[in-house]
């Protein structure tokens, strides 16, 4: 079977670089994770469909047993549906009520199901709101320019929140292809040493700097023709939420500008520093 038709093919995001996992467990084997990673419109739509489906099913059951619900028209799906909605939500307006042992039994089962349905959705909604959000934005491009007169690879990032991040660490790595003597190949992430890989606190912007040594393998790969991926990852503690905050981004060969420098994004006006996030991605060419 072709990979693109595999039933268990999952797309993974490596900070902007996409790959696929094929042959893993079915997504339904981890429903919690699946519901946490889906978008809000998809999640709301799924809950709405489940709500409608439950009430349609019980509405049909109530309608199939005339006399089970008091004040409901015989074989009326509409009355059965709206009585199911009121029962599932434990509202009970009082106009319709179970009128037989069978009606009470069906309603009791639906109430039990409603408790699980409500509790599950409440927990998922809280978890989706409470999960950490990315508070770091990366420059759309990386540059190879000069750092204190030395050639260097640089990536810029900034915190988008008003409270600073504490104990911030950064990693910069590139995906290297290794050819073995037996003809096989494999890929590995090679971590690049940074001039500064740790900040006590990040409030404004930060430029990750990797000094390029003569004969740098990274520079050779960048100027070559094989797939090139540069990955940046930053993590710290949000001082307001007291929760870990992380961000990542990847750069392809076309996203790395040679002989360029980042434009200034921090200015001082009347003794007050201003960070212009709109200029985070701006660069300028180095003078010849």
Short mmCIF file of N, CA and C in Angstrom, two decimals, residues 137-210:
data_model
loop_
_atom_site.label_atom_id
_atom_site.label_comp_id
_atom_site.label_asym_id
_atom_site.label_seq_id
_atom_site.Cartn_x
_atom_site.Cartn_y
_atom_site.Cartn_z
N UNK A 137 8.48 34.26 19.68
CA UNK A 137 8.38 34.38 18.22
C UNK A 137 9.80 34.44 17.66
N UNK A 138 10.01 33.71 16.57
CA UNK A 138 11.33 33.64 15.94
C UNK A 138 11.35 34.46 14.66
N UNK A 139 12.52 34.92 14.30
CA UNK A 139 12.67 35.61 13.02
C UNK A 139 12.40 34.61 11.89
N UNK A 140 11.81 35.10 10.83
CA UNK A 140 11.48 34.23 9.70
C UNK A 140 12.72 33.75 8.96
N UNK A 141 13.81 34.47 9.14
CA UNK A 141 15.06 34.10 8.47
C UNK A 141 16.18 34.04 9.48
N UNK A 142 17.20 33.28 9.16
CA UNK A 142 18.47 33.30 9.89
C UNK A 142 19.49 33.98 8.99
N UNK A 143 20.55 34.48 9.58
CA UNK A 143 21.56 35.18 8.79
C UNK A 143 22.94 34.64 9.10
N UNK A 144 23.81 34.76 8.12
CA UNK A 144 25.24 34.52 8.32
C UNK A 144 25.93 35.85 8.07
N UNK A 145 26.43 36.41 9.17
CA UNK A 145 27.06 37.72 9.11
C UNK A 145 28.25 37.78 10.04
N UNK A 146 28.48 38.93 10.60
CA UNK A 146 29.63 39.15 11.48
C UNK A 146 29.18 39.41 12.90
N UNK A 147 29.85 38.74 13.83
CA UNK A 147 29.62 38.96 15.26
C UNK A 147 30.96 39.32 15.88
N UNK A 148 31.10 40.60 16.25
CA UNK A 148 32.39 41.12 16.75
C UNK A 148 33.51 40.81 15.77
N UNK A 149 33.19 40.96 14.49
CA UNK A 149 34.21 40.78 13.47
C UNK A 149 34.43 39.35 13.03
N UNK A 150 33.74 38.39 13.62
CA UNK A 150 33.90 36.98 13.24
C UNK A 150 32.66 36.48 12.53
N UNK A 151 32.84 35.60 11.52
CA UNK A 151 31.66 35.06 10.84
C UNK A 151 30.82 34.21 11.79
N UNK A 152 29.52 34.39 11.69
CA UNK A 152 28.64 33.69 12.63
C UNK A 152 27.28 33.46 12.00
N UNK A 153 26.64 32.39 12.44
CA UNK A 153 25.25 32.09 12.10
C UNK A 153 24.38 32.63 13.23
N UNK A 154 23.34 33.40 12.87
CA UNK A 154 22.53 34.05 13.90
C UNK A 154 21.04 33.87 13.64
N UNK A 155 20.31 33.65 14.72
CA UNK A 155 18.86 33.54 14.72
C UNK A 155 18.33 34.48 15.79
N UNK A 156 17.28 35.23 15.47
CA UNK A 156 16.75 36.17 16.44
C UNK A 156 15.36 35.73 16.91
N UNK A 157 15.08 36.01 18.18
CA UNK A 157 13.79 35.67 18.76
C UNK A 157 13.42 36.74 19.77
N UNK A 158 12.16 36.71 20.20
CA UNK A 158 11.67 37.69 21.16
C UNK A 158 10.51 37.09 21.94
N UNK A 159 10.32 37.61 23.14
CA UNK A 159 9.17 37.23 23.95
C UNK A 159 8.02 38.17 23.62
N UNK A 160 6.81 37.62 23.42
CA UNK A 160 5.68 38.45 23.02
C UNK A 160 4.81 38.84 24.21
N UNK A 161 5.12 38.35 25.40
CA UNK A 161 4.31 38.66 26.57
C UNK A 161 4.93 39.78 27.39
N UNK A 162 4.11 40.37 28.26
CA UNK A 162 4.57 41.50 29.04
C UNK A 162 5.44 41.07 30.21
N UNK A 163 5.20 39.88 30.75
CA UNK A 163 6.04 39.37 31.82
C UNK A 163 7.22 38.60 31.23
N UNK A 164 8.39 38.71 31.84
CA UNK A 164 9.58 38.05 31.29
C UNK A 164 9.56 36.54 31.52
N UNK A 165 10.38 35.85 30.73
CA UNK A 165 10.64 34.43 30.95
C UNK A 165 11.92 34.30 31.76
N UNK A 166 11.91 33.38 32.71
CA UNK A 166 13.07 33.18 33.57
C UNK A 166 13.79 31.89 33.22
N UNK A 167 15.09 31.86 33.51
CA UNK A 167 15.91 30.67 33.31
C UNK A 167 15.74 30.12 31.89
N UNK A 168 16.06 30.95 30.92
CA UNK A 168 15.83 30.62 29.52
C UNK A 168 17.06 29.92 28.93
N UNK A 169 16.82 28.82 28.25
CA UNK A 169 17.90 28.08 27.59
C UNK A 169 17.58 27.95 26.11
N UNK A 170 18.61 27.84 25.30
CA UNK A 170 18.43 27.76 23.85
C UNK A 170 19.31 26.67 23.27
N UNK A 171 18.81 26.08 22.19
CA UNK A 171 19.57 25.09 21.43
C UNK A 171 19.44 25.40 19.95
N UNK A 172 20.53 25.23 19.25
CA UNK A 172 20.54 25.42 17.80
C UNK A 172 21.21 24.18 17.20
N UNK A 173 20.55 23.56 16.25
CA UNK A 173 21.08 22.32 15.67
C UNK A 173 20.74 22.26 14.19
N UNK A 174 21.44 21.40 13.48
CA UNK A 174 21.15 21.22 12.07
C UNK A 174 21.11 19.73 11.76
N UNK A 175 20.31 19.40 10.75
CA UNK A 175 20.10 18.01 10.37
C UNK A 175 21.19 17.59 9.40
N UNK A 176 22.06 16.73 9.89
CA UNK A 176 23.22 16.30 9.11
C UNK A 176 22.97 14.91 8.51
N UNK A 177 23.32 14.76 7.27
CA UNK A 177 23.25 13.45 6.61
C UNK A 177 24.61 12.79 6.71
N UNK A 178 24.62 11.54 7.17
CA UNK A 178 25.87 10.80 7.34
C UNK A 178 25.83 9.58 6.41
N UNK A 179 26.84 9.46 5.55
CA UNK A 179 26.96 8.32 4.65
C UNK A 179 27.90 7.30 5.27
N UNK A 180 27.40 6.06 5.43
CA UNK A 180 28.20 5.00 6.02
C UNK A 180 29.00 4.26 4.95
N UNK A 181 30.01 3.55 5.40
CA UNK A 181 30.89 2.85 4.47
C UNK A 181 30.18 1.70 3.76
N UNK A 182 29.11 1.17 4.39
CA UNK A 182 28.38 0.06 3.77
C UNK A 182 27.32 0.52 2.78
N UNK A 183 27.30 1.81 2.51
CA UNK A 183 26.35 2.35 1.54
C UNK A 183 25.07 2.90 2.15
N UNK A 184 24.87 2.67 3.43
CA UNK A 184 23.67 3.19 4.09
C UNK A 184 23.84 4.64 4.49
N UNK A 185 22.74 5.30 4.76
CA UNK A 185 22.74 6.69 5.22
C UNK A 185 21.79 6.85 6.40
N UNK A 186 22.09 7.80 7.23
CA UNK A 186 21.18 8.16 8.31
C UNK A 186 21.32 9.65 8.58
N UNK A 187 20.35 10.19 9.27
CA UNK A 187 20.36 11.62 9.58
C UNK A 187 20.37 11.82 11.08
N UNK A 188 21.06 12.83 11.52
CA UNK A 188 21.14 13.12 12.94
C UNK A 188 21.14 14.62 13.16
N UNK A 189 20.63 15.04 14.29
CA UNK A 189 20.66 16.45 14.66
C UNK A 189 21.98 16.74 15.37
N UNK A 190 22.73 17.66 14.84
CA UNK A 190 24.01 18.04 15.41
C UNK A 190 23.84 19.38 16.13
N UNK A 191 24.06 19.37 17.43
CA UNK A 191 23.90 20.61 18.21
C UNK A 191 25.07 21.55 17.95
N UNK A 192 24.74 22.82 17.77
CA UNK A 192 25.75 23.83 17.50
C UNK A 192 26.05 24.60 18.78
N UNK A 193 27.31 24.75 19.13
CA UNK A 193 27.65 25.55 20.32
C UNK A 193 27.30 27.02 20.11
N UNK A 194 26.71 27.62 21.12
CA UNK A 194 26.30 29.01 21.06
C UNK A 194 27.20 29.87 21.92
N UNK A 195 27.35 31.13 21.52
CA UNK A 195 28.11 32.07 22.35
C UNK A 195 27.45 32.21 23.71
N UNK A 196 26.13 32.33 23.72
CA UNK A 196 25.36 32.34 24.96
C UNK A 196 24.16 31.42 24.78
N UNK A 197 24.10 30.36 25.57
CA UNK A 197 22.99 29.40 25.47
C UNK A 197 22.03 29.51 26.63
N UNK A 198 22.28 30.46 27.54
CA UNK A 198 21.42 30.60 28.71
C UNK A 198 21.26 32.07 29.06
N UNK A 199 20.03 32.45 29.41
CA UNK A 199 19.75 33.79 29.90
C UNK A 199 19.01 33.68 31.22
N UNK A 200 19.39 34.46 32.21
CA UNK A 200 18.63 34.45 33.47
C UNK A 200 17.19 34.93 33.26
N UNK A 201 17.02 35.87 32.31
CA UNK A 201 15.68 36.42 32.09
C UNK A 201 15.59 36.97 30.66
N UNK A 202 14.48 36.68 30.00
CA UNK A 202 14.23 37.19 28.65
C UNK A 202 13.01 38.09 28.68
N UNK A 203 13.24 39.37 28.45
CA UNK A 203 12.15 40.34 28.43
C UNK A 203 11.92 40.92 27.04
N UNK A 204 13.01 41.15 26.31
CA UNK A 204 12.90 41.78 25.00
C UNK A 204 13.27 40.77 23.91
N UNK A 205 14.39 40.97 23.26
CA UNK A 205 14.81 40.08 22.17
C UNK A 205 16.13 39.41 22.53
N UNK A 206 16.43 38.36 21.77
CA UNK A 206 17.67 37.60 22.00
C UNK A 206 18.14 37.07 20.66
N UNK A 207 19.42 37.23 20.38
CA UNK A 207 20.01 36.71 19.15
C UNK A 207 20.91 35.53 19.49
N UNK A 208 20.56 34.36 18.95
CA UNK A 208 21.40 33.18 19.14
C UNK A 208 22.55 33.25 18.15
N UNK A 209 23.76 33.06 18.64
CA UNK A 209 24.95 33.23 17.81
C UNK A 209 25.80 31.97 17.86
N UNK A 210 26.08 31.43 16.69
CA UNK A 210 27.02 30.31 16.56
C UNK A 210 28.17 30.76 15.68
#
